[in-house]
Amino acid sequence: MSAPPSSSPSPAPIPQPAATLAPAGMRGAAAEDSSGSPPSRMSEDDDDGDGAGGGDRWAPDLRGCGNGGGGGGRWAPPDQVLENVLESVLEFLTAARDRNAASLVCRSWYRAEAQTRRELFIGNCYAVSPRRAVERFGGVRAVVLKGKPRFADFSLVPHGWGANVSPWVAALGPAYPRLERICLKRMTVSDDELALIPKSFPLFKELSLVCCDGFTTRGLAVIAEGCRHLRVLDLTEDYFHEEESEVVDWISKFPECSTSLESLVFDCVSVPFNFEALEALVARSPALRRLRVNDHVSIEQLRRLMARAPHLTHLGTGSFRSEPGPGGALSVSELATSFAASRSLVCLSGFLDANAAYLPAIYQVCANLTSLNFSFAGLTDEEFIPVIRHCVNLRTLWVLDTVGDEGLRAVAETCSNLRELRVFPLDATEDSEGSVSDIGLQAISEGCRKLESILYFCQRMTNAAVIAMSENCPDLLVFRLCIMGRHRPDRITGAPMDEGFGAIVMNCKRLTRLSVSGLLTDKAFAYIGGHGKLIKTLSVAFAGNSDMSLQHVFEGCTRLQKLEVRDSPFGDKGLLSGLNYFYNMRFFWMNSCRLTVKGCGDVAQQMPNLVVEVMKENEGEMDTVDKLYLYRSLAGPREDAPSFVNIL
């Protein structure tokens, strides 16, 4: 049945925006055009505020006075209804990758995704300006912000390089009064900036500082006193320097009433603190599940804390050493009783100055542990093996190389469900002896076949052991082998380590992160480029023999986001071979290679949307570059670069 004729004109059809893709050459930072194509970068929307970005969009008559004075009722514009529905759907989309993809569909999806995003992740604090970020995302509740390049962990980024959090805190305060969580990594944070958090965010709940510097106990005291809803205060591997005479009693600043605290981590805060205040805080924090204390806590004090918090799931033990009082030293059996009562423990760390004689006390909880961190405990194999024999359900293990190959063999025989292993060096110098080798690596590959991530520091390795790892652990996502001596070959055959790393990228089809070292030729990098199609992060140290190595990587690793190179024979030719790929990467760091200012300048000239920072240690050598940091940015060159950083 046809509709009755009407004297009112029919509305024009709603134009459909063209769903074009972002330019392949610059997926994360493409410029917007004036058409209806979807925006493909973090930027302001340049429409006129009508929500569609087009002047010919259909707009219903909301005045209720159509032709003939009809009394039509009000209704919402169809576009607005669709956007409301879309926002409701996007609320359930939590993965950052999915949200980024949704924002590229069209302008309405771009706006809806921005309004419903609750967590803002900035992988490089200089990649976008704070103003631009807060203008796009209006409803953020959590911010994750990263600063210095990762090589700062190895003291390769000069002190004072930058990554100050001050402009971000200044912008976040007015924009996000309902912000609840901040996580900062490798950033410089002052006490004054910490003081802005309770003033700006009355509902603030979680603060995590990872590998940060610049603050003291004065800033921690302000957080403890001012953030009345605080649930998480995690300080992890921060660089903390404060004279004991200036230390503030920050623990006693927490509210005297019952708290909402769920996690308190401060094992990196190396100064003394008020233990009685901590004990009282733990007692009035019924929700506390994670507690990691510093090396000023003895096992006698640890036992008192465990009695106050019997439901802990994660415990950092402090020193794990006795400080006898008037009643004498605590016995192993007394400490064992405390651990036996902690039935919820699944993660154990600390042991910052461990007395191995007390290790039998933790046997009671070992069977329940899924994570064990001995990376600060220089245990011998005789001290380590009796503990690991009880840890049959471990999924994560961090140890020092002092456990030796025999200790790793015990891990392989006991921990068949292990997913992550990290073996750190006690002595990280190039000429150190090292206590683990290819023998330990091969044992792990044979016993821990569900392994997904491994970081392994050693001095001696063979291709056979690495090949065995690739065949026995094909589900590896992360393989980081750090042979600390320069250009070390296969310790048995004397051959380059090409075939070992080649097997890793061929057999581990899901590999996303790879670190290579040892004597490697261009052949190894040809393997990586040919088979490492999912690799996102690649770290290279003391490897390669020509610029072809970099060319293989750039041309083959199409998903590469982060590339770090140090002490390798790569020069301007290798750098320039990446010109077609830099826009797709988050950053590229080169340290102590063979770069010149001219080569770096050529990159800056040909790629104006990249920031090219060069640093020189020896001012006498005018044309050499000691460090190069190249990254894409929507904000352009930063304004806080120190004098030793030259932005080309």
XYZ file of C-alpha atoms in Angstrom, residues 13-17 34-37 45-59 79 83 107-108 111:
29
model
C 18.623 11.327 1.562
C 21.313 11.097 4.215
C 24.711 11.121 2.512
C 26.987 8.204 3.452
C 30.573 9.107 4.348
C 38.726 18.081 3.789
C 36.574 15.226 2.534
C 34.316 12.999 4.572
C 37.013 10.367 5.007
C 37.832 17.289 14.566
C 37.539 20.301 12.278
C 33.816 20.144 11.660
C 31.469 22.967 12.560
C 29.976 21.241 15.569
C 26.892 19.778 13.932
C 28.205 16.264 14.381
C 28.542 15.284 10.738
C 31.175 17.391 9.087
C 29.065 18.288 6.055
C 26.904 21.310 5.240
C 24.378 19.344 3.163
C 23.443 16.888 5.903
C 19.711 16.325 6.355
C 18.277 18.195 9.343
C 22.317 10.739 13.333
C 25.602 7.998 17.784
C 33.851 10.761 11.671
C 30.866 9.767 13.790
C 33.757 11.071 17.905
